[in-house]
Amino acid sequence: MRALDKLLASIQEPLFRHVRVIIGDEHESEDVLQEILMTVSRRLGGLRNPQWFRAWAYRIATRDAIRYSKRSRRGPQILDSSELDNLPSNEVDEVLDSETVAQLVAALSALPPASQLVIRMHYMEGMSQTEVAEALELSGGTVKSRLSYGLAALRAELPLTTMAQMKTENQN
């Protein structure tokens, strides 16, 4: 039981952020997350390859959150304006000033939901392209194309100084 508790605790916060982005409401996301964690714990015995646990849990979370959003008739939200502000890591604040973060949020919000979700999972949740593909049940090529399209759209929307600042800070 301790091992299961530890495993679920390790994914609870990132899954909550993921579900919150899709659903768009914090309280509803908490309820949906509880159902997701119960589903993950019930189905854990069926996971064939433990190395894919995180992608598998994200797949369950993505499906359940989208299903819930469709039932609530609001549709998936994918990214709201507060998402970058609520990241648990202070890395964003250390790297980007508030104006740059606001520009980034606006540019991300303008992307199609499919690209938003892939970019968010890869860059904000730190998932590999393979994990994103597994979690969303997409081919690796589809993930790469959505990342490429999304990044190209961000480059087109963000001022060159913002992109240069982000690139410089990421290299440090």
PDB file of C-alpha atoms in Angstrom:
ATOM      1  CA  MET A   1       0.000   0.000   0.000  1.00  0.00           C
ATOM      2  CA  ARG A   2       2.862   2.381   0.783  1.00  0.00           C
ATOM      3  CA  ALA A   3       4.381   1.775  -2.629  1.00  0.00           C
ATOM      4  CA  LEU A   4       1.043   2.491  -4.324  1.00  0.00           C
ATOM      5  CA  ASP A   5       0.575   5.653  -2.251  1.00  0.00           C
ATOM      6  CA  LYS A   6       4.074   6.814  -3.165  1.00  0.00           C
ATOM      7  CA  LEU A   7       3.514   6.050  -6.848  1.00  0.00           C
ATOM      8  CA  LEU A   8       0.201   7.917  -6.957  1.00  0.00           C
ATOM      9  CA  ALA A   9       1.664  10.836  -4.993  1.00  0.00           C
ATOM     10  CA  SER A  10       4.468  11.122  -7.541  1.00  0.00           C
ATOM     11  CA  ILE A  11       2.029  11.712 -10.403  1.00  0.00           C
ATOM     12  CA  GLN A  12      -0.791  13.493  -8.591  1.00  0.00           C
ATOM     13  CA  GLU A  13       0.442  17.073  -9.025  1.00  0.00           C
ATOM     14  CA  PRO A  14       1.482  16.801 -12.699  1.00  0.00           C
ATOM     15  CA  LEU A  15      -1.735  14.963 -13.545  1.00  0.00           C
ATOM     16  CA  PHE A  16      -3.751  17.638 -11.764  1.00  0.00           C
ATOM     17  CA  ARG A  17      -2.080  20.365 -13.855  1.00  0.00           C
ATOM     18  CA  HIS A  18      -2.755  18.332 -16.994  1.00  0.00           C
ATOM     19  CA  VAL A  19      -6.415  17.712 -16.115  1.00  0.00           C
ATOM     20  CA  ARG A  20      -6.859  21.350 -15.024  1.00  0.00           C
ATOM     21  CA  VAL A  21      -5.649  22.551 -18.392  1.00  0.00           C
ATOM     22  CA  ILE A  22      -8.083  20.326 -20.253  1.00  0.00           C
ATOM     23  CA  ILE A  23     -11.120  20.940 -18.034  1.00  0.00           C
ATOM     24  CA  GLY A  24     -10.522  24.583 -17.194  1.00  0.00           C
ATOM     25  CA  ASP A  25     -12.011  24.537 -13.681  1.00  0.00           C
ATOM     26  CA  GLU A  26      -9.964  23.810 -10.577  1.00  0.00           C
ATOM     27  CA  HIS A  27     -12.721  22.265  -8.455  1.00  0.00           C
ATOM     28  CA  GLU A  28     -14.060  20.056 -11.214  1.00  0.00           C
ATOM     29  CA  SER A  29     -10.489  19.025 -12.029  1.00  0.00           C
ATOM     30  CA  GLU A  30      -9.958  17.892  -8.434  1.00  0.00           C
ATOM     31  CA  ASP A  31     -13.019  15.645  -8.665  1.00  0.00           C
ATOM     32  CA  VAL A  32     -11.978  14.226 -12.017  1.00  0.00           C
ATOM     33  CA  LEU A  33      -8.435  13.665 -10.756  1.00  0.00           C
ATOM     34  CA  GLN A  34      -9.722  11.571  -7.863  1.00  0.00           C
ATOM     35  CA  GLU A  35     -11.578   9.355 -10.329  1.00  0.00           C
ATOM     36  CA  ILE A  36      -8.474   9.131 -12.502  1.00  0.00           C
ATOM     37  CA  LEU A  37      -6.275   8.103  -9.575  1.00  0.00           C
ATOM     38  CA  MET A  38      -8.795   5.425  -8.633  1.00  0.00           C
ATOM     39  CA  THR A  39      -8.804   4.168 -12.224  1.00  0.00           C
ATOM     40  CA  VAL A  40      -5.001   4.132 -12.322  1.00  0.00           C
ATOM     41  CA  SER A  41      -4.787   2.169  -9.072  1.00  0.00           C
ATOM     42  CA  ARG A  42      -7.442  -0.333 -10.225  1.00  0.00           C
ATOM     43  CA  ARG A  43      -5.825  -0.900 -13.629  1.00  0.00           C
ATOM     44  CA  LEU A  44      -2.219  -0.902 -12.460  1.00  0.00           C
ATOM     45  CA  GLY A  45      -2.034  -4.689 -12.569  1.00  0.00           C
ATOM     46  CA  GLY A  46      -2.729  -4.581 -16.304  1.00  0.00           C
ATOM     47  CA  LEU A  47       0.233  -2.338 -17.086  1.00  0.00           C
ATOM     48  CA  ARG A  48       2.610  -4.589 -19.002  1.00  0.00           C
ATOM     49  CA  ASN A  49       5.681  -2.375 -19.073  1.00  0.00           C
ATOM     50  CA  PRO A  50       6.368  -0.291 -15.944  1.00  0.00           C
ATOM     51  CA  GLN A  51       8.643   2.102 -17.844  1.00  0.00           C
ATOM     52  CA  TRP A  52       5.516   3.446 -19.573  1.00  0.00           C
ATOM     53  CA  PHE A  53       3.662   4.152 -16.324  1.00  0.00           C
ATOM     54  CA  ARG A  54       3.711   7.944 -16.678  1.00  0.00           C
ATOM     55  CA  ALA A  55       2.551   7.917 -20.309  1.00  0.00           C
ATOM     56  CA  TRP A  56      -0.091   5.319 -19.440  1.00  0.00           C
ATOM     57  CA  ALA A  57      -1.396   7.433 -16.542  1.00  0.00           C
ATOM     58  CA  TYR A  58      -1.484  10.525 -18.772  1.00  0.00           C
ATOM     59  CA  ARG A  59      -3.435   8.555 -21.385  1.00  0.00           C
ATOM     60  CA  ILE A  60      -6.065   7.671 -18.792  1.00  0.00           C
ATOM     61  CA  ALA A  61      -6.118  11.250 -17.513  1.00  0.00           C
ATOM     62  CA  THR A  62      -6.410  12.744 -20.990  1.00  0.00           C
ATOM     63  CA  ARG A  63      -9.269  10.461 -22.006  1.00  0.00           C
ATOM     64  CA  ASP A  64     -11.180  10.975 -18.756  1.00  0.00           C
ATOM     65  CA  ALA A  65     -10.686  14.748 -18.740  1.00  0.00           C
ATOM     66  CA  ILE A  66     -11.811  15.123 -22.348  1.00  0.00           C
ATOM     67  CA  ARG A  67     -14.788  12.831 -21.719  1.00  0.00           C
ATOM     68  CA  TYR A  68     -15.761  14.912 -18.697  1.00  0.00           C
ATOM     69  CA  SER A  69     -15.382  18.153 -20.662  1.00  0.00           C
ATOM     70  CA  LYS A  70     -17.623  16.856 -23.430  1.00  0.00           C
ATOM     71  CA  ARG A  71     -20.268  15.742 -20.930  1.00  0.00           C
ATOM     72  CA  SER A  72     -20.209  19.125 -19.228  1.00  0.00           C
ATOM     73  CA  ARG A  73     -20.783  20.697 -22.671  1.00  0.00           C
ATOM     74  CA  ARG A  74     -17.978  23.164 -22.221  1.00  0.00           C
ATOM     75  CA  GLY A  75     -15.501  21.240 -24.325  1.00  0.00           C
ATOM     76  CA  PRO A  76     -11.806  20.887 -23.523  1.00  0.00           C
ATOM     77  CA  GLN A  77     -10.146  24.131 -22.484  1.00  0.00           C
ATOM     78  CA  ILE A  78      -6.566  22.940 -23.175  1.00  0.00           C
ATOM     79  CA  LEU A  79      -4.758  26.078 -21.902  1.00  0.00           C
ATOM     80  CA  ASP A  80      -6.045  28.957 -19.880  1.00  0.00           C
ATOM     81  CA  SER A  81      -4.310  32.231 -19.173  1.00  0.00           C
ATOM     82  CA  SER A  82      -3.271  31.296 -15.630  1.00  0.00           C
ATOM     83  CA  GLU A  83      -1.490  28.047 -16.488  1.00  0.00           C
ATOM     84  CA  LEU A  84       2.058  29.400 -16.711  1.00  0.00           C
ATOM     85  CA  ASP A  85       1.546  31.526 -13.609  1.00  0.00           C
ATOM     86  CA  ASN A  86       0.586  28.442 -11.568  1.00  0.00           C
ATOM     87  CA  LEU A  87       3.524  26.232 -12.436  1.00  0.00           C
ATOM     88  CA  PRO A  88       5.081  24.833  -9.262  1.00  0.00           C
ATOM     89  CA  SER A  89       8.594  25.503 -10.484  1.00  0.00           C
ATOM     90  CA  ASN A  90      10.034  28.980 -10.215  1.00  0.00           C
ATOM     91  CA  GLU A  91      12.066  28.325 -13.337  1.00  0.00           C
ATOM     92  CA  VAL A  92       9.635  30.204 -15.568  1.00  0.00           C
ATOM     93  CA  ASP A  93       9.818  33.309 -13.401  1.00  0.00           C
ATOM     94  CA  GLU A  94      13.602  33.105 -13.229  1.00  0.00           C
ATOM     95  CA  VAL A  95      13.958  32.773 -16.988  1.00  0.00           C
ATOM     96  CA  LEU A  96      11.181  35.029 -18.295  1.00  0.00           C
ATOM     97  CA  ASP A  97       9.844  38.345 -17.115  1.00  0.00           C
ATOM     98  CA  SER A  98       6.099  38.850 -16.635  1.00  0.00           C
ATOM     99  CA  GLU A  99       5.636  40.581 -19.992  1.00  0.00           C
ATOM    100  CA  THR A 100       7.300  37.707 -21.807  1.00  0.00           C
ATOM    101  CA  VAL A 101       5.182  35.169 -19.916  1.00  0.00           C
ATOM    102  CA  ALA A 102       2.031  37.102 -20.883  1.00  0.00           C
ATOM    103  CA  GLN A 103       3.112  37.087 -24.541  1.00  0.00           C
ATOM    104  CA  LEU A 104       3.858  33.381 -24.363  1.00  0.00           C
ATOM    105  CA  VAL A 105       0.465  32.588 -22.811  1.00  0.00           C
ATOM    106  CA  ALA A 106      -1.321  34.620 -25.488  1.00  0.00           C
ATOM    107  CA  ALA A 107       0.639  32.902 -28.255  1.00  0.00           C
ATOM    108  CA  LEU A 108       0.020  29.435 -26.789  1.00  0.00           C
ATOM    109  CA  SER A 109      -3.680  30.185 -26.431  1.00  0.00           C
ATOM    110  CA  ALA A 110      -3.872  31.026 -30.123  1.00  0.00           C
ATOM    111  CA  LEU A 111      -2.568  27.581 -31.136  1.00  0.00           C
ATOM    112  CA  PRO A 112      -4.930  24.770 -32.099  1.00  0.00           C
ATOM    113  CA  PRO A 113      -5.777  22.558 -29.099  1.00  0.00           C
ATOM    114  CA  ALA A 114      -3.839  19.590 -30.495  1.00  0.00           C
ATOM    115  CA  SER A 115      -0.607  21.597 -30.716  1.00  0.00           C
ATOM    116  CA  GLN A 116      -1.214  23.245 -27.333  1.00  0.00           C
ATOM    117  CA  LEU A 117      -1.549  19.902 -25.613  1.00  0.00           C
ATOM    118  CA  VAL A 118       1.534  18.371 -27.237  1.00  0.00           C
ATOM    119  CA  ILE A 119       3.683  21.458 -26.527  1.00  0.00           C
ATOM    120  CA  ARG A 120       2.448  21.622 -22.956  1.00  0.00           C
ATOM    121  CA  MET A 121       3.131  17.942 -22.259  1.00  0.00           C
ATOM    122  CA  HIS A 122       6.559  18.003 -23.899  1.00  0.00           C
ATOM    123  CA  TYR A 123       7.923  21.323 -22.658  1.00  0.00           C
ATOM    124  CA  MET A 124       5.979  22.057 -19.490  1.00  0.00           C
ATOM    125  CA  GLU A 125       5.598  18.529 -18.126  1.00  0.00           C
ATOM    126  CA  GLY A 126       8.978  17.347 -19.416  1.00  0.00           C
ATOM    127  CA  MET A 127       7.649  14.310 -21.248  1.00  0.00           C
ATOM    128  CA  SER A 128       9.657  12.870 -24.116  1.00  0.00           C
ATOM    129  CA  GLN A 129       8.101  12.840 -27.572  1.00  0.00           C
ATOM    130  CA  THR A 130       7.719   9.085 -27.257  1.00  0.00           C
ATOM    131  CA  GLU A 131       5.881   9.469 -23.927  1.00  0.00           C
ATOM    132  CA  VAL A 132       3.593  12.124 -25.415  1.00  0.00           C
ATOM    133  CA  ALA A 133       2.844   9.846 -28.365  1.00  0.00           C
ATOM    134  CA  GLU A 134       2.074   6.952 -26.025  1.00  0.00           C
ATOM    135  CA  ALA A 135      -0.057   9.091 -23.710  1.00  0.00           C
ATOM    136  CA  LEU A 136      -2.132  10.595 -26.512  1.00  0.00           C
ATOM    137  CA  GLU A 137      -2.149   7.449 -28.656  1.00  0.00           C
ATOM    138  CA  LEU A 138      -0.521   9.247 -31.561  1.00  0.00           C
ATOM    139  CA  SER A 139       2.285   8.270 -33.866  1.00  0.00           C
ATOM    140  CA  GLY A 140       5.710   9.725 -33.206  1.00  0.00           C
ATOM    141  CA  GLY A 141       5.492  11.568 -36.511  1.00  0.00           C
ATOM    142  CA  THR A 142       2.222  13.209 -35.513  1.00  0.00           C
ATOM    143  CA  VAL A 143       3.735  14.402 -32.229  1.00  0.00           C
ATOM    144  CA  LYS A 144       6.764  15.788 -34.069  1.00  0.00           C
ATOM    145  CA  SER A 145       4.591  17.575 -36.618  1.00  0.00           C
ATOM    146  CA  ARG A 146       2.359  19.097 -33.922  1.00  0.00           C
ATOM    147  CA  LEU A 147       5.444  20.263 -32.020  1.00  0.00           C
ATOM    148  CA  SER A 148       6.967  21.672 -35.195  1.00  0.00           C
ATOM    149  CA  TYR A 149       3.757  23.439 -36.203  1.00  0.00           C
ATOM    150  CA  GLY A 150       3.211  24.799 -32.703  1.00  0.00           C
ATOM    151  CA  LEU A 151       6.768  26.073 -32.337  1.00  0.00           C
ATOM    152  CA  ALA A 152       6.661  27.675 -35.791  1.00  0.00           C
ATOM    153  CA  ALA A 153       3.413  29.413 -34.852  1.00  0.00           C
ATOM    154  CA  LEU A 154       4.930  30.599 -31.568  1.00  0.00           C
ATOM    155  CA  ARG A 155       7.976  31.951 -33.395  1.00  0.00           C
ATOM    156  CA  ALA A 156       5.682  33.842 -35.761  1.00  0.00           C
ATOM    157  CA  GLU A 157       3.644  35.311 -32.892  1.00  0.00           C
ATOM    158  CA  LEU A 158       6.364  36.180 -30.411  1.00  0.00           C
ATOM    159  CA  PRO A 159       8.712  39.093 -30.955  1.00  0.00           C
ATOM    160  CA  LEU A 160      12.235  38.096 -31.958  1.00  0.00           C
ATOM    161  CA  THR A 161      13.599  39.525 -28.703  1.00  0.00           C
ATOM    162  CA  THR A 162      11.318  37.218 -26.698  1.00  0.00           C
ATOM    163  CA  MET A 163      12.406  34.145 -28.657  1.00  0.00           C
ATOM    164  CA  ALA A 164      16.083  35.181 -28.380  1.00  0.00           C
ATOM    165  CA  GLN A 165      15.698  35.720 -24.635  1.00  0.00           C
ATOM    166  CA  MET A 166      14.070  32.299 -24.216  1.00  0.00           C
ATOM    167  CA  LYS A 167      16.794  30.613 -26.282  1.00  0.00           C
ATOM    168  CA  THR A 168      19.604  32.382 -24.374  1.00  0.00           C
ATOM    169  CA  GLU A 169      18.134  31.547 -20.972  1.00  0.00           C
ATOM    170  CA  ASN A 170      17.549  27.901 -21.928  1.00  0.00           C
ATOM    171  CA  GLN A 171      21.207  27.539 -22.914  1.00  0.00           C
ATOM    172  CA  ASN A 172      22.406  28.729 -19.481  1.00  0.00           C
TER     173      ASN A 172
END
